[in-house]
CSV table of C-alpha atoms and ligand atoms in Angstrom, one decimal:
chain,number,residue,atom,x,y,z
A,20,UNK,CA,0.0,0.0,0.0
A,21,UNK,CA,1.4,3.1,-1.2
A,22,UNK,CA,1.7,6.0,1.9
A,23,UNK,CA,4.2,9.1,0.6
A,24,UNK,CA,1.8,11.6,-0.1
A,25,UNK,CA,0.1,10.9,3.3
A,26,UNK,CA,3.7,10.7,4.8
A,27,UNK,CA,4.5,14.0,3.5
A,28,UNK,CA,1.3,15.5,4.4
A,29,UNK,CA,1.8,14.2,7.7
A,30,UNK,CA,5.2,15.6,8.5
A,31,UNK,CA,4.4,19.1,6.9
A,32,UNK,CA,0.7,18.8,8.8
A,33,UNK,CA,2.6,18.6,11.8
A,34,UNK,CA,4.8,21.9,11.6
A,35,UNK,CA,1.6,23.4,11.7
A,36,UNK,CA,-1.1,21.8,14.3
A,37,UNK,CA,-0.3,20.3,17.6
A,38,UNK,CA,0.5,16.5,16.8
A,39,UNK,CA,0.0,17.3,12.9
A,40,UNK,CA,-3.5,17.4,13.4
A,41,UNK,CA,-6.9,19.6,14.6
A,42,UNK,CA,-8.5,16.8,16.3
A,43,UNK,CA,-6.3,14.9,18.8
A,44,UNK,CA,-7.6,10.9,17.5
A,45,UNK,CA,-7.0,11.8,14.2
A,46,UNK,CA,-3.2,11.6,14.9
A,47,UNK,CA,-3.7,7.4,14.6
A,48,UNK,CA,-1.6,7.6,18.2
A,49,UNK,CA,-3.9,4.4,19.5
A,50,UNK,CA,-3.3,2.4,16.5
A,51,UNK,CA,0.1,3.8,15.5
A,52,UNK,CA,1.4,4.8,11.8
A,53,UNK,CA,0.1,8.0,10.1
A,54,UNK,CA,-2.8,9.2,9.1
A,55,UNK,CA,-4.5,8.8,5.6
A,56,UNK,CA,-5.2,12.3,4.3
A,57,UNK,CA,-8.6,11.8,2.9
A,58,UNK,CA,-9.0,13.3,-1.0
A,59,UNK,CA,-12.2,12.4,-1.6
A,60,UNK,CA,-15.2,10.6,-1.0
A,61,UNK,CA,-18.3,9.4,-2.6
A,62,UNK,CA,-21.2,7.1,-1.3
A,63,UNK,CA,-19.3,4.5,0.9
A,64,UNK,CA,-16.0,5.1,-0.2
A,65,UNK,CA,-13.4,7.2,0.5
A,66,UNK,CA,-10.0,7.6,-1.1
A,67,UNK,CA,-6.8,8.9,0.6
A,68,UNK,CA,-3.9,11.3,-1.3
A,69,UNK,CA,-2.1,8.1,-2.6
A,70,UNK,CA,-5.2,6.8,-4.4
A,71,UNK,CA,-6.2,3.8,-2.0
A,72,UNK,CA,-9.7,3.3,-2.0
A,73,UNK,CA,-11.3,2.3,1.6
A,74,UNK,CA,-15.1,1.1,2.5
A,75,UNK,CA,-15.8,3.9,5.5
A,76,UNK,CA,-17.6,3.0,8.6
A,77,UNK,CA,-16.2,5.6,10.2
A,78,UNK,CA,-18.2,8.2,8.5
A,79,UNK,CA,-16.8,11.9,9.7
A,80,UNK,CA,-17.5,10.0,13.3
A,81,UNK,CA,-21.7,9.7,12.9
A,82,UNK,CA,-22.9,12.5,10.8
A,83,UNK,CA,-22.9,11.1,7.0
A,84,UNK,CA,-25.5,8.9,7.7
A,85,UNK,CA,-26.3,8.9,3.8
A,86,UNK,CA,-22.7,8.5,2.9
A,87,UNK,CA,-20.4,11.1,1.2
A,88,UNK,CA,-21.1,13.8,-1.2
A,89,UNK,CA,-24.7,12.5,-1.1
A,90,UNK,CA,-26.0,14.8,-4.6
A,91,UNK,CA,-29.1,16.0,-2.5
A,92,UNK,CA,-27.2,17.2,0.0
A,93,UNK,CA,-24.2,18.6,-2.2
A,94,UNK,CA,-27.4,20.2,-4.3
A,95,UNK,CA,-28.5,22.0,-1.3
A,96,UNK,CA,-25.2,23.2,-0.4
A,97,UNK,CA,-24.0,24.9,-4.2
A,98,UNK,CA,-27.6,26.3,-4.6
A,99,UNK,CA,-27.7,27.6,-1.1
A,100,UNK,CA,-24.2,29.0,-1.0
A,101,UNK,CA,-24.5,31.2,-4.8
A,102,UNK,CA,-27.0,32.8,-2.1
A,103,UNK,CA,-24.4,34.1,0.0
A,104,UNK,CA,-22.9,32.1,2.8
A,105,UNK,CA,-24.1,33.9,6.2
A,106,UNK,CA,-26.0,37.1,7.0
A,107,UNK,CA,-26.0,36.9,11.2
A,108,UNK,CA,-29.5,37.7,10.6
A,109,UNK,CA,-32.5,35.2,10.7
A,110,UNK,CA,-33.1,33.1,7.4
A,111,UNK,CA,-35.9,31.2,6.5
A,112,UNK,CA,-34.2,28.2,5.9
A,113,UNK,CA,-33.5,28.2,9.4
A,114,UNK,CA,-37.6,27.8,10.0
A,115,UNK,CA,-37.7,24.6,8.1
A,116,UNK,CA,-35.2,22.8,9.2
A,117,UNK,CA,-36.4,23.4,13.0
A,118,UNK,CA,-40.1,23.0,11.7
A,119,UNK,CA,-38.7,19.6,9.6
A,120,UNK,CA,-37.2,18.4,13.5
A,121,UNK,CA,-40.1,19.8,15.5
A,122,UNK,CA,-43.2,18.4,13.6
A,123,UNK,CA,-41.5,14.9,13.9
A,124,UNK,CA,-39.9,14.7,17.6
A,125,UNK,CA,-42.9,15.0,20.7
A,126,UNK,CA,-39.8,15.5,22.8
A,127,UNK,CA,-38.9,19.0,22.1
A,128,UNK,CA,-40.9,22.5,21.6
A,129,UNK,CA,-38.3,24.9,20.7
A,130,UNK,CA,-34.9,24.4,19.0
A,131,UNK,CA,-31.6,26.3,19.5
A,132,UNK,CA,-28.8,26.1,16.5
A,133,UNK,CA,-25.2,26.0,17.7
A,134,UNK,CA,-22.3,25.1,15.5
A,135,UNK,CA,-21.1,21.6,17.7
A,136,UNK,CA,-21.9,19.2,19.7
A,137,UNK,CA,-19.2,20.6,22.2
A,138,UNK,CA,-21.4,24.0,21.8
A,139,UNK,CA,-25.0,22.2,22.2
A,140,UNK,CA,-24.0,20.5,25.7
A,141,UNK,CA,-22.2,23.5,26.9
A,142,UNK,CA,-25.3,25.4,26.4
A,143,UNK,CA,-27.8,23.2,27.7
A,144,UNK,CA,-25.7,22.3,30.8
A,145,UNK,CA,-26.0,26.3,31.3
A,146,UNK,CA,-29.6,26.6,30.7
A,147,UNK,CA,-30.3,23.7,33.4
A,148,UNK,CA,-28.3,25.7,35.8
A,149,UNK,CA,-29.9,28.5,35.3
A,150,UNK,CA,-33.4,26.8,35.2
A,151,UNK,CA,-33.2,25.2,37.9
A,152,UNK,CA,-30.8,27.4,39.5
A,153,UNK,CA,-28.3,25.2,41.1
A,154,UNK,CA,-24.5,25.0,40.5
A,155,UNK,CA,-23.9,20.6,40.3
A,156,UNK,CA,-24.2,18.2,37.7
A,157,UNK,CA,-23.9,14.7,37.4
A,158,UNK,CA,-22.4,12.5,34.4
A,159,UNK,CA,-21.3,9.1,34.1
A,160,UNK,CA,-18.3,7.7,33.5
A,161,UNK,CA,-17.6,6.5,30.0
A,162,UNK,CA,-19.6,9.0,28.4
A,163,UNK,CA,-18.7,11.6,26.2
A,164,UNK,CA,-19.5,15.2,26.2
A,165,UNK,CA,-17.3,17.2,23.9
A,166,UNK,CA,-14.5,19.2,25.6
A,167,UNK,CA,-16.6,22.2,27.5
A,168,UNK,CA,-14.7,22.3,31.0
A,169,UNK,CA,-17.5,21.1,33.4
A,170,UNK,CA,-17.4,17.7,31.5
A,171,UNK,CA,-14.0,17.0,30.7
A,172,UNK,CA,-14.1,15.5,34.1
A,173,UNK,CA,-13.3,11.3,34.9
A,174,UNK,CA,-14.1,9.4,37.9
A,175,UNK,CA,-12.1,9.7,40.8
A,176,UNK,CA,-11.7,5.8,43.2
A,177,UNK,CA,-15.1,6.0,45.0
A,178,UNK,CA,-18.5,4.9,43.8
A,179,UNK,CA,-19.9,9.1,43.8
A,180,UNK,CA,-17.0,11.0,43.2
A,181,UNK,CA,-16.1,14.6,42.2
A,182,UNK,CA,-14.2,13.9,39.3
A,183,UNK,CA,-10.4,14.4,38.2
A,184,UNK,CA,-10.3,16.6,35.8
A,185,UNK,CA,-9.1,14.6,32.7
A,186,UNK,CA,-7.3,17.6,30.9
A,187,UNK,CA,-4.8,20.1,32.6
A,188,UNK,CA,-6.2,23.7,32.2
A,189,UNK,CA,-9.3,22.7,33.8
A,190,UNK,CA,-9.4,25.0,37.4
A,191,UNK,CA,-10.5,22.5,40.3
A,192,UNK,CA,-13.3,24.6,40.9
A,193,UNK,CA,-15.2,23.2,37.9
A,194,UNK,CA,-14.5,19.9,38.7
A,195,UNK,CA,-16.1,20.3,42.3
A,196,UNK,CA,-19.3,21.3,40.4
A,197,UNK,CA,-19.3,17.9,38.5
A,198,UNK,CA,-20.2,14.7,40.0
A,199,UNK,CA,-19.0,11.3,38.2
A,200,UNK,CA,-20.9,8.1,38.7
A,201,UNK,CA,-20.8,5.1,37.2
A,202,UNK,CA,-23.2,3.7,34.3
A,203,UNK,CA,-26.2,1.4,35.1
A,204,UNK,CA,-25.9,1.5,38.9
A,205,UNK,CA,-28.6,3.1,39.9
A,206,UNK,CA,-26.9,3.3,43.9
A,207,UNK,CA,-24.3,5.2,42.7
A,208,UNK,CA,-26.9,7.8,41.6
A,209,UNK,CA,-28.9,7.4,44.5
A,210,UNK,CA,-26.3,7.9,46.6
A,211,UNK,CA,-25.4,11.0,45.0
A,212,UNK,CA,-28.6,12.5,45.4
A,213,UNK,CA,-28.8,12.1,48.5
A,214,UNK,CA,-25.5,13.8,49.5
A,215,UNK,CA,-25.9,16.7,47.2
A,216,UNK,CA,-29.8,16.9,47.8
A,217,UNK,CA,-31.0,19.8,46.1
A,218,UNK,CA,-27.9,20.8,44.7
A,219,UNK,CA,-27.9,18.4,41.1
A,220,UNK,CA,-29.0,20.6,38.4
A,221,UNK,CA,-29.2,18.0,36.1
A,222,UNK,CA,-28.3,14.3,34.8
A,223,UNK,CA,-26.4,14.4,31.9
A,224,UNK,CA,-26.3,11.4,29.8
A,225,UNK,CA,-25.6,9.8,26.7
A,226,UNK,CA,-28.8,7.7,26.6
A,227,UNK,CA,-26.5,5.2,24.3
A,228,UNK,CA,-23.3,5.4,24.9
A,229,UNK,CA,-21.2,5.0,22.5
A,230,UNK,CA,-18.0,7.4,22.8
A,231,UNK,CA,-16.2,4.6,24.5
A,232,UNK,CA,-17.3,1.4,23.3
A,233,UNK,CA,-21.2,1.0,22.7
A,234,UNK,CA,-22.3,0.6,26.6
A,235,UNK,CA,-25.6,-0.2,25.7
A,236,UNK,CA,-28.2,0.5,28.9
A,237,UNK,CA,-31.4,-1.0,30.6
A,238,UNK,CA,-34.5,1.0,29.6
A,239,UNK,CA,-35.1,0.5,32.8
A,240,UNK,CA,-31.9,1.9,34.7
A,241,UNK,CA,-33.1,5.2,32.0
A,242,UNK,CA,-36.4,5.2,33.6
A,243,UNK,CA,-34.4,5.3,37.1
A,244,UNK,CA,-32.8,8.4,35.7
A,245,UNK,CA,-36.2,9.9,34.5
A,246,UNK,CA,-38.0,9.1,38.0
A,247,UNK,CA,-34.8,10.2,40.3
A,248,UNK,CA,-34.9,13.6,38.4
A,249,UNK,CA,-38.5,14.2,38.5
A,250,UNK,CA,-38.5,13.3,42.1
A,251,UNK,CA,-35.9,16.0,43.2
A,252,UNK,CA,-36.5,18.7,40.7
A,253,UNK,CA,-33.3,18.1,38.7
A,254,UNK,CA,-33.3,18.1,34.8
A,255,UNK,CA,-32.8,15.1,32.3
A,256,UNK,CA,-30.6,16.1,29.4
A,257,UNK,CA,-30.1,12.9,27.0
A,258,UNK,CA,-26.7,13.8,24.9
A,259,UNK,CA,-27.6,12.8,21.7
A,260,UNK,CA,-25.1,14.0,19.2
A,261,UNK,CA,-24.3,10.5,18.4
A,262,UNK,CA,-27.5,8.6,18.5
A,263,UNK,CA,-30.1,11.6,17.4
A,264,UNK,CA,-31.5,11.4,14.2
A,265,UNK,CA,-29.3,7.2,13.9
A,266,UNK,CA,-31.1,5.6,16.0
A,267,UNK,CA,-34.4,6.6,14.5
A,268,UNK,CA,-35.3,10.1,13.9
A,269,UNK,CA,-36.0,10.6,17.0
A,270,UNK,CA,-32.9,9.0,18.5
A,271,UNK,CA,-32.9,7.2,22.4
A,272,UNK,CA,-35.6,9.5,23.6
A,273,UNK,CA,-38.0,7.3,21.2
A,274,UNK,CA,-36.5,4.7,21.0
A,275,UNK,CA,-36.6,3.9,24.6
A,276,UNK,CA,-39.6,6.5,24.9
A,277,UNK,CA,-38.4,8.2,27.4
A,278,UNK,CA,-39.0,12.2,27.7
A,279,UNK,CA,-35.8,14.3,29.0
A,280,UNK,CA,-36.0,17.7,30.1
A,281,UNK,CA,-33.3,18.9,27.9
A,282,UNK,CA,-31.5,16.9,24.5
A,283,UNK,CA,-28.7,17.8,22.5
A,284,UNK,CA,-27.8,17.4,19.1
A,285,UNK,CA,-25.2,17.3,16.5
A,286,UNK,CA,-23.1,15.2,13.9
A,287,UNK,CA,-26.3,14.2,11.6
A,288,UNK,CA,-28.3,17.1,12.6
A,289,UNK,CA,-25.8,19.4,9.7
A,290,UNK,CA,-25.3,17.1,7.1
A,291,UNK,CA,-21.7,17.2,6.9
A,292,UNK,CA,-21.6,20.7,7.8
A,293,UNK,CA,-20.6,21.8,11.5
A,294,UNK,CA,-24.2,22.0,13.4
A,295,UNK,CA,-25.3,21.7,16.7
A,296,UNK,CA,-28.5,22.1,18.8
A,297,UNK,CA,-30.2,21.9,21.9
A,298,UNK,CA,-34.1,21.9,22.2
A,299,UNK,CA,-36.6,21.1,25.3
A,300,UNK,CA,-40.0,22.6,26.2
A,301,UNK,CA,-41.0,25.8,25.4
A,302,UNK,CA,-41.4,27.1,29.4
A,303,UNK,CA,-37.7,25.5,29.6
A,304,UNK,CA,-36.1,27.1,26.3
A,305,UNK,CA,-37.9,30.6,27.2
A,306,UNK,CA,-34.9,31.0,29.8
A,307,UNK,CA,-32.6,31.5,27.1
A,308,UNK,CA,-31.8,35.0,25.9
A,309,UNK,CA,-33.1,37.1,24.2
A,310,UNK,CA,-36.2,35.3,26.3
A,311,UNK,CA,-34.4,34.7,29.5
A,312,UNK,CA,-31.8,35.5,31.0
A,313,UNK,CA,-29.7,32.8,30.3
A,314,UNK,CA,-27.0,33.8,27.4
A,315,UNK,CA,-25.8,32.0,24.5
A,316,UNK,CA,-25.2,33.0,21.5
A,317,UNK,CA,-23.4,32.3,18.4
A,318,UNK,CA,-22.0,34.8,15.1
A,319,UNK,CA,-22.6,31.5,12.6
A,320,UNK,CA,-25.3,29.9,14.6
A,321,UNK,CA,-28.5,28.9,12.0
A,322,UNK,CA,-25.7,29.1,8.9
A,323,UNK,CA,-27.7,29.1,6.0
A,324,UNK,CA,-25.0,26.8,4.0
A,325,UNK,CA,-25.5,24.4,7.3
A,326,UNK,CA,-29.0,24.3,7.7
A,327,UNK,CA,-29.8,23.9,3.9
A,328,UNK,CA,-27.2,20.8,4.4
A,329,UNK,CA,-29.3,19.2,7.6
A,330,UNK,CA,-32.6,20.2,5.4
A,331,UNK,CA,-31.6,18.1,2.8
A,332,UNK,CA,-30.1,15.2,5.0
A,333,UNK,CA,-32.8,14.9,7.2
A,334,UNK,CA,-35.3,14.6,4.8
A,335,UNK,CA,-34.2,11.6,3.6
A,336,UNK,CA,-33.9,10.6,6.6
A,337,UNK,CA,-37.6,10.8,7.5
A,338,UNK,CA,-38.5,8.9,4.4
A,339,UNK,CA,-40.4,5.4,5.5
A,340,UNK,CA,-38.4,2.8,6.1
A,341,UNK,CA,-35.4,4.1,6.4
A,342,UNK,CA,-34.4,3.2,9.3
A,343,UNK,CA,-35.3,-0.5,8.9
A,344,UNK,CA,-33.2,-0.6,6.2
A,345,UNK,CA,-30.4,1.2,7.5
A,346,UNK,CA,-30.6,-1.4,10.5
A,347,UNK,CA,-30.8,-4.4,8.2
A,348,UNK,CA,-27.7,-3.4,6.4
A,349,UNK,CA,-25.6,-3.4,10.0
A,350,UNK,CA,-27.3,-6.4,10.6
A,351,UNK,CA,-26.2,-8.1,7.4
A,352,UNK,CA,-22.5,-6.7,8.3
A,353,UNK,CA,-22.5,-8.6,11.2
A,354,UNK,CA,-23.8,-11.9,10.0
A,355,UNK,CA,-20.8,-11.6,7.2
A,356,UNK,CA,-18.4,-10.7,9.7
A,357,UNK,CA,-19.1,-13.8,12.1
A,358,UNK,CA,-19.4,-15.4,9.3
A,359,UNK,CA,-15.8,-15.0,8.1
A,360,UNK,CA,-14.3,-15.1,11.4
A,361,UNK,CA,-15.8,-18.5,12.7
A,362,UNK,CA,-17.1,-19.5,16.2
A,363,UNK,CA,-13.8,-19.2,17.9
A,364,UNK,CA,-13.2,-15.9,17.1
A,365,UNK,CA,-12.5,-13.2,20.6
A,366,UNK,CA,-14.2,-11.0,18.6
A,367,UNK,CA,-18.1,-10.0,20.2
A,368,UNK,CA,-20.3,-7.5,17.9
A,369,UNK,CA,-22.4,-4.9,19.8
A,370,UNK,CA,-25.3,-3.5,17.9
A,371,UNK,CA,-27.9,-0.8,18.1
A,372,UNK,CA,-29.7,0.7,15.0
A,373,UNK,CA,-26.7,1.3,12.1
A,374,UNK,CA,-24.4,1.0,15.0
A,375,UNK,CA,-21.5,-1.2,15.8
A,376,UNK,CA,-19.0,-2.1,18.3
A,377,UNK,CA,-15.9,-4.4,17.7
A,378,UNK,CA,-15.5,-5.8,21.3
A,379,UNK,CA,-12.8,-8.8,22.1
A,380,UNK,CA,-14.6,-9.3,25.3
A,381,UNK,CA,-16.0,-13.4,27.0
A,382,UNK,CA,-18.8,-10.8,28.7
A,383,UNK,CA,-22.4,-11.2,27.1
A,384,UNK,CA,-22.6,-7.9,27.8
A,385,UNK,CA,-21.2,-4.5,28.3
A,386,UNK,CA,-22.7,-1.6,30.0
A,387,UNK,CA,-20.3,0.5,32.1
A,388,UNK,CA,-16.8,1.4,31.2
A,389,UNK,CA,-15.0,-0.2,33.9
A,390,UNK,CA,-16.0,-3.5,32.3
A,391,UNK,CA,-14.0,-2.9,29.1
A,392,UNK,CA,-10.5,-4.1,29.2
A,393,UNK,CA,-7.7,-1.9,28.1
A,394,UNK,CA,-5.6,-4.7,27.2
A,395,UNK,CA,-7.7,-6.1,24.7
A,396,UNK,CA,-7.4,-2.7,22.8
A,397,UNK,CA,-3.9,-4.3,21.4
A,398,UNK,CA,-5.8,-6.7,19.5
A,399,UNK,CA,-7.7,-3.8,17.6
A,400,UNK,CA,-4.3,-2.3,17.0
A,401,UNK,CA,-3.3,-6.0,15.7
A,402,UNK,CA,-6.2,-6.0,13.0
A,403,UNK,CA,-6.3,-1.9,12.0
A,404,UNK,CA,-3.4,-1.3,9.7
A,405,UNK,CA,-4.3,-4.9,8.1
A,406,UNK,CA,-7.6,-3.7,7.8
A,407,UNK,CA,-5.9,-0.8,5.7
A,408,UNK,CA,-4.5,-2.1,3.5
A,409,UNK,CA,-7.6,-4.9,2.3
A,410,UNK,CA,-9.3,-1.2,2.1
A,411,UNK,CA,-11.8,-1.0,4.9
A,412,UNK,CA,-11.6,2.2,7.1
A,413,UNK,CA,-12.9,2.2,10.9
A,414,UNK,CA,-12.6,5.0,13.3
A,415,UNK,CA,-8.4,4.4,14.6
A,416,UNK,CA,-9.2,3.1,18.4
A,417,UNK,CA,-10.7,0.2,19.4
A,418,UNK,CA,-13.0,2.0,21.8
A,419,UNK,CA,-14.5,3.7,18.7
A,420,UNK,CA,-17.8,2.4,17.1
A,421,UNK,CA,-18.4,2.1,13.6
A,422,UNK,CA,-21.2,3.2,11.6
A,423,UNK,CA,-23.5,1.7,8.7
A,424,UNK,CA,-24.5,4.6,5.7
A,425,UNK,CA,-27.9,4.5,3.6
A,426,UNK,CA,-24.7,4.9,0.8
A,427,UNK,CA,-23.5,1.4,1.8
A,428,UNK,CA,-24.5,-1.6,-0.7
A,429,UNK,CA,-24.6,-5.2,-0.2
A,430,UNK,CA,-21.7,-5.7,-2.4
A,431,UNK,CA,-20.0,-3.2,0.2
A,432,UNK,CA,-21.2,-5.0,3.2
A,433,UNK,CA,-19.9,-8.5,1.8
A,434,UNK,CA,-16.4,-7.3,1.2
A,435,UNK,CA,-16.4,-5.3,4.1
A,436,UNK,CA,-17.3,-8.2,6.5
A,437,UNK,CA,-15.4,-10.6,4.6
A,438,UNK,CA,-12.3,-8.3,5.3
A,439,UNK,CA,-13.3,-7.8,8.8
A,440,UNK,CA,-14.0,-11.6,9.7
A,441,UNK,CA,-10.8,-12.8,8.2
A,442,UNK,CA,-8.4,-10.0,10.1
A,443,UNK,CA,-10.1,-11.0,13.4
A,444,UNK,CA,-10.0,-15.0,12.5
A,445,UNK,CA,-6.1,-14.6,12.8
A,446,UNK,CA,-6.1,-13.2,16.3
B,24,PLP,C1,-19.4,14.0,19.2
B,24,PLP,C2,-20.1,14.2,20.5
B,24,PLP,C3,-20.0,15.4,21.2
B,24,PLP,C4,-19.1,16.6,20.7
B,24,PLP,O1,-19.5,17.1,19.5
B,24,PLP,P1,-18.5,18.0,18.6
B,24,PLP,O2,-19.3,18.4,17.4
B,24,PLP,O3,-17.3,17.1,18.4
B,24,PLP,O4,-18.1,19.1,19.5
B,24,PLP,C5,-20.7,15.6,22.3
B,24,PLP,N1,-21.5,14.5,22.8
B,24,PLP,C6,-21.6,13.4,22.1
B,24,PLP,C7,-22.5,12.3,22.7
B,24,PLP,C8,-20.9,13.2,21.0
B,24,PLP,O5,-20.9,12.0,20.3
């Protein structure tokens, strides 16, 4: 497999940015080796600067959930953009794509635009504050947030602990603010409430986590959740940058049908394009300013280029069946790659919706983080650059999951799986 041009880019890349690169797992550190620098991509495929061609579950991380350079989406975008490509000043377009997520989610009444998930969950982490006018917040461990300060914050050795901050240039002060618990132990939680009694602002969750492995959850430990925040006037906010608008268009909340107080979104929401957004009910959202007097705002929030991009992707999105299909193509992925790797592979597949998690794991299940090994990690590493170089592409770490595209084809998903099966049969 030829690498120079991604060599070259690498080194020069890394005169420029920290580690050679603008996002820190992009470096390949947890696999090793450099970097492809991606050219190009269309539907499932993507090629790098040396011309090798690569199936992508990886996807941009979640958001091309109809594949790359989908034409209704790259239509949107030219035609929208000839427009002008931002005003700071309302456009209509940013009506329909809230009226397009609106009229479909019972969930949320208003909407909020931001331009990340990072930007969503710092703002909605605010607004609970200020709603419910408390100062602590609780996340789990194993769950990811984006990198606003309150929530770059891991678990310290007890069962309810203030975190350790997990990135120098966070002050301790935040840190005391943010409690870290455990997933699917609901004592943990309890326990925390009780210590802190009406001090939580809110539950913050990734109703399916999957930063760090897919950590699938009870519906019923989410209920807990719903009930212990009810009961002591804290708010629910369901992170759901990942699974909004993948697992279903209404993501956890309906799949599980569970109402938070507050969601956040991301990755899909934008189409490719860098959108976030957080949405609740209208007596929440009307403490945000100019409302209430809780500020955010943003100079590129509602981009017009953006929205047109989420318009367009969404809409497909909501066409019927959908979903289904997009759920028996992951499914069919599977099925090939056990097929290829045989009964004694390590190798266990995790699954929800378009989905999927690559786990070398005995355990029939997987739901907090403390469960996952580190050391099986090295057998990911053992499988990634092979992978490579047969021309399938997965997010570089093991604790990443992969995700299924509308843009995928069977032909894809047979190669793909064959690839995959036969890597992992050698380990
Ligand atoms: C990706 C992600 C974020 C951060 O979004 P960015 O757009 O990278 O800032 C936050 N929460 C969850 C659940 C995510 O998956």
């Amino acid at each position: 497999m030829k690498k120079d041009k991604s060599e070259k880019l690498f080194e020069k890349a890394k005169n420029y940015f920290p580690g050679g690169v603008n996002s820190p797992v992009r470096a390949f550190r947890s696999v090793g080796g450099t970097p492809m620098f991606i050219d190009r991509g269309k539907g499932a495929h993507i090629w790098d600067a040396d011309g090798n061609e690569y199936i992508d579950f990886c996807c941009s991380w979640g958001p091309l959930i109809l594949g790359h350079a989908n034409p209704k989406v790259v239509d949107a975008i030219k035609q929208t953009v000839e427009k002008g490509s931002s005003f700071g000043a309302p456009t209509e377009l940013e009506n329909k794509l809230a009226e397009l997520i609106l009229s479909n989610n019972k969930f949320i009444e208003k909407i909020r635009f931001v331009s990340s998930g990072t930007e969503a969950v710092m703002s909605a982490i605010r607004l609970a504050r200020g709603f419910t006018k408390r100062n602590k917040i609780l996340k789990f461990e194993g769950c990811y947030h984006g990198h606003s300060d309150s929530l770059l914050v891991k678990a310290g050795s007890g069962l309810v602990t203030f975190g350790n901050t997990s990135s120098a240039g966070v002050p301790e002060a935040f840190v005391n603010e943010t409690i870290v618990c455990p997933l699917n132990n609901k004592d943990a939680v309890k326990e925390a409430f009780s210590k802190f009694k009406n001090e939580i602002a809110c539950i913050i969750i990734e109703p399916i986590p999957a930063n760090n492995g897919l950590l699938l959850q009870d519906k019923d430990y989410l209920q807990f959740l719903r009930y212990i925040c009810t009961e002591n006037k804290s708010l629910l906010i369901f992170d759901e940058v990942i699974s909004g608008f993948r697992i279903g268009f209404t993501g956890a909340a309906g799949h599980y049908n569970i109402k938070p107080d507050i969601i956040t979104y991301g990755k899909i929401i934008g189409g490719g394009l860098p959108v976030g957004a957080y949405g609740a009910s209208s007596e929440i959202m009307s403490k945000i300013s100019p409302d209430g007097d809780v500020y955010q705002a943003g100079t590129l929030s509602g981009n017009p280029v953006a929205m047109a991009a989420g318009i367009a992707q969404l809409t497909e999105c909501l066409k019927p069946g959908f979903y289904a299909s997009l759920e028996r193509k992951t499914q069919f992925l599977i099925d090939e790659i056990q097929k290829a790797a045989g009964k004694n592979s390590k190798v266990k597949i995790f699954t929800v919706g378009s989905i999927f998690w690559l786990a070398f794991t005995d355990k029939e299940k997987i739901q907090s983080a403390e469960e996952i090994d580190a050391d099986s990690m090295k057998y990911f590493r053992k499988i990634y650059h092979e992978l490579l170089e047969r021309g399938v592409y997965l997010g570089p770490s093991g604790y990443e999951v992969g995700f299924v595209s509308e843009a995928h084809t069977v032909e894809d998903l047979r190669k793909a799986g064959e690839v995959i099966g036969e890597c992992l049969k050698k380990i």
